[in-house]
mmCIF file of C-alpha atoms in Angstrom:
data_model
loop_
_atom_site.group_PDB
_atom_site.id
_atom_site.type_symbol
_atom_site.label_atom_id
_atom_site.label_comp_id
_atom_site.label_asym_id
_atom_site.label_seq_id
_atom_site.Cartn_x
_atom_site.Cartn_y
_atom_site.Cartn_z
ATOM 1 C CA LEU A 183 -14.081 94.245 60.615
ATOM 2 C CA ILE A 184 -12.287 91.394 62.401
ATOM 3 C CA PHE A 185 -8.968 89.947 61.286
ATOM 4 C CA LEU A 186 -7.978 86.501 62.443
ATOM 5 C CA LEU A 187 -4.251 86.090 62.668
ATOM 6 C CA THR A 188 -4.174 82.394 63.386
ATOM 7 C CA SER A 189 -1.301 80.223 62.340
ATOM 8 C CA ILE A 190 -0.747 76.485 62.505
ATOM 9 C CA LEU A 191 2.568 75.356 63.946
ATOM 10 C CA ARG A 192 3.961 71.994 62.936
ATOM 11 C CA LEU A 193 5.692 70.367 65.874
ATOM 12 C CA ALA A 194 8.615 68.109 65.096
ATOM 13 C CA PHE A 195 8.353 66.266 68.372
ATOM 14 C CA ASN A 196 4.748 65.126 68.704
ATOM 15 C CA LYS A 197 5.511 61.664 70.054
ATOM 16 C CA LEU A 198 7.432 63.156 72.938
ATOM 17 C CA ARG A 199 5.125 64.109 75.744
ATOM 18 C CA TYR A 200 5.294 67.794 74.807
ATOM 19 C CA THR A 201 2.577 69.478 76.840
ATOM 20 C CA SER A 202 0.794 72.791 76.372
ATOM 21 C CA LYS A 203 2.683 74.095 79.402
ATOM 22 C CA MET A 204 5.986 73.311 77.662
ATOM 23 C CA LEU A 205 4.762 74.956 74.440
ATOM 24 C CA PHE A 206 3.677 78.113 76.306
ATOM 25 C CA ALA A 207 7.101 78.309 77.982
ATOM 26 C CA ALA A 208 8.951 77.902 74.671
ATOM 27 C CA ILE A 209 6.878 80.534 72.849
ATOM 28 C CA ASP A 210 6.869 82.966 75.781
ATOM 29 C CA GLU A 211 10.682 83.118 75.717
ATOM 30 C CA ASN A 212 10.513 85.509 72.733
ATOM 31 C CA HIS A 213 6.826 86.237 72.188
ATOM 32 C CA HIS A 214 5.161 86.803 75.554
ATOM 33 C CA GLY A 215 2.120 89.033 75.129
ATOM 34 C CA THR A 216 2.037 88.815 71.328
ATOM 35 C CA TYR A 217 -0.702 86.167 71.121
ATOM 36 C CA ASP A 218 -4.129 85.824 72.676
ATOM 37 C CA LEU A 219 -4.953 82.189 71.986
ATOM 38 C CA MET A 220 -2.993 78.982 71.709
ATOM 39 C CA HIS A 221 -4.304 75.427 71.374
ATOM 40 C CA LEU A 222 -2.316 72.193 71.391
ATOM 41 C CA PRO A 223 -4.580 69.250 70.457
ATOM 42 C CA ILE A 224 -3.864 66.092 72.438
ATOM 43 C CA ASP A 225 -4.223 62.461 71.349
ATOM 44 C CA PHE A 226 -5.574 60.992 74.571
ATOM 45 C CA LYS A 227 -5.263 57.421 73.335
ATOM 46 C CA ASN A 228 -1.487 57.751 72.830
ATOM 47 C CA LYS A 229 -1.060 60.391 75.555
ATOM 48 C CA CYS A 230 0.846 62.840 73.353
ATOM 49 C CA ASN A 231 0.134 65.868 71.185
ATOM 50 C CA VAL A 232 -0.981 65.369 67.588
ATOM 51 C CA GLY A 233 1.945 67.211 66.007
ATOM 52 C CA TYR A 234 0.540 70.697 65.462
ATOM 53 C CA ALA A 235 -0.727 73.666 67.434
ATOM 54 C CA PHE A 236 -2.798 76.759 66.700
ATOM 55 C CA ILE A 237 -1.659 80.207 67.783
ATOM 56 C CA ASN A 238 -3.504 83.498 67.240
ATOM 57 C CA MET A 239 -1.333 86.612 67.183
ATOM 58 C CA VAL A 240 -2.740 89.967 68.305
ATOM 59 C CA SER A 241 -1.146 91.937 65.441
ATOM 60 C CA PRO A 242 0.127 91.185 61.929
ATOM 61 C CA SER A 243 3.537 92.568 62.888
ATOM 62 C CA HIS A 244 3.802 89.941 65.630
ATOM 63 C CA MET A 245 3.102 87.251 63.072
ATOM 64 C CA ILE A 246 6.088 88.356 60.978
ATOM 65 C CA SER A 247 8.490 88.433 63.928
ATOM 66 C CA PHE A 248 7.194 85.056 65.117
ATOM 67 C CA TYR A 249 8.152 83.377 61.837
ATOM 68 C CA GLU A 250 11.522 85.118 61.694
ATOM 69 C CA VAL A 251 12.695 83.466 64.926
#
């Protein structure tokens, strides 16, 4: 039995050149080690992110604390 604990994050600042490195740094401030996958889709034509990201938490309890912050 496999549980996927993936969430979609809506980013308020997609037209800024917010990179995956910046997103990792921001999330790792409070949640380092609580996720095993993160993806920030990029619009290569406009050279910015598309306004959302996917993050997969390793435990349901991490998902709760992630949304409480």
